[in-house]
C-alpha positions in Angstrom: 124.4 57.2 104.9 127.6 55.6 103.6 129.4 59.1 104.0 128.4 59.6 107.5 129.1 56.0 108.4 132.5 56.2 106.5 133.2 59.5 108.5 132.0 58.3 112.2 134.3 55.5 111.6 137.3 57.5 110.9 136.4 60.0 113.8 136.0 56.3 115.8 132.9 57.8 117.2 129.2 56.5 117.2 128.1 60.5 117.4 126.1 60.1 120.7 128.6 58.7 123.4 132.0 60.0 124.1 135.4 58.1 124.2 138.9 58.9 124.7 140.1 57.4 121.3 137.7 59.6 119.2 139.6 62.5 121.3 142.9 61.5 120.9 142.3 61.2 117.4 142.6 64.6 116.9 146.0 64.8 118.1 147.0 64.2 114.5 144.5 67.3 113.1 146.4 70.4 114.7 147.0 71.6 111.2 143.2 72.7 111.3 143.8 75.2 113.6 146.0 78.6 113.9 146.1 79.4 117.3 148.2 82.5 116.7 147.2 85.5 118.9 145.6 88.3 117.2 145.5 90.6 120.5 148.7 91.9 122.4 149.8 89.4 124.7 149.5 90.6 128.4 150.7 87.6 130.6 153.3 88.4 132.9 155.3 85.0 132.9 157.8 84.3 129.7 156.8 81.7 127.2 156.4 81.2 123.5 154.6 84.4 122.3 155.8 87.8 121.1 154.5 90.7 122.9 154.4 94.3 121.4 156.4 95.9 124.1 160.1 96.4 123.9 162.4 94.9 126.5 165.1 92.3 127.4 163.9 89.0 125.8 165.0 86.2 123.2 164.1 87.9 120.2 165.9 91.0 118.5 163.7 93.6 117.2 165.5 96.5 116.4 168.4 98.8 117.4 168.0 102.7 118.3 170.1 105.4 119.5 171.4 104.9 122.9 169.3 106.6 125.7 170.5 107.7 129.0 169.4 104.6 131.4 169.6 102.1 128.9 171.4 98.6 129.8 174.9 99.2 128.4 175.4 95.2 127.9 172.9 95.9 125.1 174.8 98.3 123.1 175.0 97.0 119.5 178.9 97.7 118.9 178.6 96.8 115.1 176.0 99.6 114.5 177.9 101.9 116.6 180.9 101.4 114.8 179.5 101.7 111.5 177.6 104.8 112.4 179.6 106.6 114.8 176.8 107.0 117.4 175.9 104.7 120.3 173.1 102.4 119.6 171.4 100.0 121.8 169.7 96.6 120.8 166.0 96.0 121.5 164.1 92.9 122.1 160.4 92.0 121.3 159.7 90.5 125.0 158.2 86.8 124.9 155.0 86.3 126.8 153.5 83.3 127.7 149.6 82.6 126.8 147.3 80.4 128.3 144.4 78.5 126.3 141.2 78.2 128.2 138.4 75.9 126.7 134.8 76.3 128.0 132.8 73.3 127.0 129.0 73.3 127.4 127.5 69.7 127.6 124.4 70.7 129.0 121.0 69.1 128.4 120.0 71.0 125.3 123.6 70.0 123.8 122.5 66.5 124.0 120.8 66.6 120.5 121.5 65.5 117.2 120.0 64.4 113.7 122.3 63.8 111.0 125.9 63.2 112.6 126.9 63.8 115.9 125.3 65.2 119.1 126.0 69.1 119.4 127.9 67.9 122.8 130.1 65.1 121.2 131.1 67.9 118.0 132.0 70.4 120.9 134.0 67.6 122.7 135.8 66.9 119.5 136.5 70.9 118.5 137.8 71.0 122.4 140.0 68.3 122.0 141.3 69.7 118.6 141.8 73.1 120.2 143.8 71.5 123.3 146.0 69.3 121.2 146.6 72.3 119.0 147.7 74.4 122.1 149.8 71.8 123.4 151.7 71.2 120.1 152.5 75.1 120.3 153.7 74.9 123.9 150.9 76.7 125.5 149.6 75.9 128.9 145.7 74.4 128.6 143.1 74.9 130.9 139.5 74.5 130.7 136.0 74.3 132.3 133.6 71.6 131.2 130.0 71.7 132.6 126.4 70.4 132.0 123.3 71.5 134.1 124.2 69.6 137.2 128.1 69.5 137.5 131.3 71.3 136.5 134.9 70.2 136.3 137.6 72.8 136.2 141.1 71.9 134.8 143.7 74.4 135.6 146.3 75.1 132.9 149.5 73.1 132.6 152.2 72.5 129.6 152.3 68.6 129.5 150.3 66.3 127.6 148.5 65.6 131.1 146.9 68.5 130.9 145.2 67.6 127.4 144.1 64.3 128.8 142.7 65.7 131.9 140.6 67.7 130.0 139.7 65.1 127.6 139.0 62.7 130.5 136.7 65.5 132.5 134.6 66.0 128.9 134.0 62.3 128.9 132.8 62.1 132.8 130.6 65.3 132.4 129.1 63.8 129.1 128.2 60.4 130.7 126.5 62.4 133.3 124.7 64.7 131.3 121.3 62.9 131.5 121.4 62.3 135.6 119.7 64.8 137.9 120.9 66.8 140.7 120.4 69.6 143.0 122.7 72.0 141.3 121.4 74.1 138.4 124.6 75.4 136.3 123.8 77.8 133.6 126.1 79.0 131.0 126.1 82.6 133.1 127.6 80.6 136.0 130.0 78.6 133.9 131.6 81.9 132.5 131.6 83.6 135.7 133.9 80.6 136.9 135.7 80.9 134.2 136.8 84.7 134.6 138.5 83.4 138.0 140.6 80.8 136.0 141.6 83.0 133.2 144.1 85.7 133.8 144.7 88.6 131.4 146.3 87.8 128.0 144.9 84.2 127.9 143.0 83.0 124.7 139.4 81.6 125.2 137.3 79.4 123.6 133.5 78.9 124.4 131.8 75.9 122.7 128.0 76.2 123.2 124.8 76.1 121.4 124.4 79.4 123.6 120.6 78.4 124.5 121.4 79.9 127.7 123.0 83.3 126.6 121.2 85.3 129.1 122.5 88.6 130.9 124.6 87.1 133.0 126.3 85.2 130.7 126.6 88.3 128.3 128.1 90.4 131.2 130.8 87.7 131.6 131.8 87.1 128.3 132.1 91.0 127.9 134.2 91.4 130.8 136.5 88.4 129.7 136.9 89.9 126.0 138.1 93.1 127.6 141.3 91.3 128.7 141.5 88.3 126.9 140.8 87.1 123.3 137.3 84.9 123.4 136.6 83.2 120.3 132.9 81.8 120.4 132.0 78.4 118.4 128.0 78.6 118.4 127.2 74.8 117.7 123.7 73.8 116.0 122.5 71.0 114.5 120.8 71.2 110.8 117.5 70.2 112.1 117.6 73.8 114.3 117.8 75.4 110.8 115.6 73.7 108.6 112.8 71.2 108.8 113.5 67.8 106.8 112.1 67.6 103.5 109.5 65.1 102.8 107.3 64.1 99.8 104.0 64.0 101.6 102.6 65.7 104.6 103.1 64.0 107.6 102.8 64.8 111.4 105.8 64.0 113.5 106.3 63.9 117.3 109.4 65.4 118.8 110.7 64.8 122.4 113.7 65.8 124.3 113.2 63.0 126.5 111.0 65.0 129.1 108.7 67.1 126.9 106.6 66.0 123.4 105.8 68.1 120.7 104.1 67.7 117.3 104.7 69.3 114.1 103.8 69.0 110.8 106.1 68.1 108.0 105.6 69.0 104.2 103.7 72.4 104.8 105.6 75.0 103.0 104.1 77.5 105.3 105.2 75.9 108.3 108.7 75.2 106.7 109.0 78.7 106.1 108.0 80.1 109.5 110.3 77.6 111.3 113.3 78.6 109.4 112.7 82.3 109.7 112.2 82.0 113.3 115.2 79.8 114.0 117.6 81.9 111.6 116.4 85.2 113.8 117.2 83.0 116.8 120.8 82.3 115.8 121.3 85.7 114.0 120.7 87.1 117.8 123.2 84.7 119.3 126.1 85.9 116.7 124.9 89.5 116.9 124.8 89.3 120.7 128.4 87.6 120.9 130.0 90.0 118.6 128.5 92.8 120.6 130.2 91.3 123.7 133.7 91.9 121.4 133.8 87.8 120.8 135.0 86.4 117.6 132.1 84.2 116.2 132.8 80.9 114.1 129.5 78.8 113.6 130.1 75.1 113.6 127.4 72.3 112.3 126.9 69.2 114.3 126.0 67.4 110.8 129.2 67.7 109.3 132.9 66.5 110.4 135.2 69.3 111.6 137.7 68.9 109.0 135.0 69.7 106.2 134.0 72.7 107.9 137.3 74.3 109.3 138.5 75.1 105.7 135.8 77.7 105.7 137.8 79.5 108.1 141.3 79.9 106.1 141.9 83.0 105.0 140.6 84.2 108.6 141.8 83.2 112.1 141.7 79.6 111.4 143.1 77.4 108.8 
């Protein structure tokens, strides 16, 4: 309990509500993420990433024999003089890669038992991604949603773009328990994201994927065809395993609307619960991989700093 209190204080969070200070906190934690692209950058605008195509640009790639039609201004006179044959300089074109963050703050994300609500963990990770992207000079955009509202943030490079995304998450989180006419699902949100994101973008999807239906799968698969998609399924420890107790006892669970009773301390019940939920999360991961998304699991019961170390050696560091 003392460790949790210590970490909450360090993160400047109460674990349930969302404030700007805890999101700005991650401006100093950008070393936790490596946003280097894994796919060929396809954007048309000049920017900070090196594409695999050859052409005029800022970064020298190689020299080759002069061919008819080559720009004479690109002739490499040193290599030409040394070899006696005309050579042309080739450059690796610099391309821009916008970063989009899709943050799910819907009702199923308003849950947590040990450290943070899943929604708060998603917001913290979204903030870390946004600050990391800004540090690299990427344009940053996003879409934040709950079951009744969504906010779209068009991509910009300035710090104002990060703050706009952070404030949008706070606003949507504060309205997560309100009611409304509109019913927004993960599939709806992914459809909106497809209209925002251009080919070559880096897309992060942060959700518990409890609404990973056919519509959501269709749009994620389409996004993966032209963008690099990284999915972060966020779960709470209680969703994997029942709490350990010394004596058998019946407890009541509630999501604020529905109530359900469950028995703790019975091995058969614990095993059945664990197996069912493990199958659920395995299905989510396999489905996302079928959609060509990279999948990195996040636990709402632990600080991000302790978890992102697991990804060193893969994409994240």
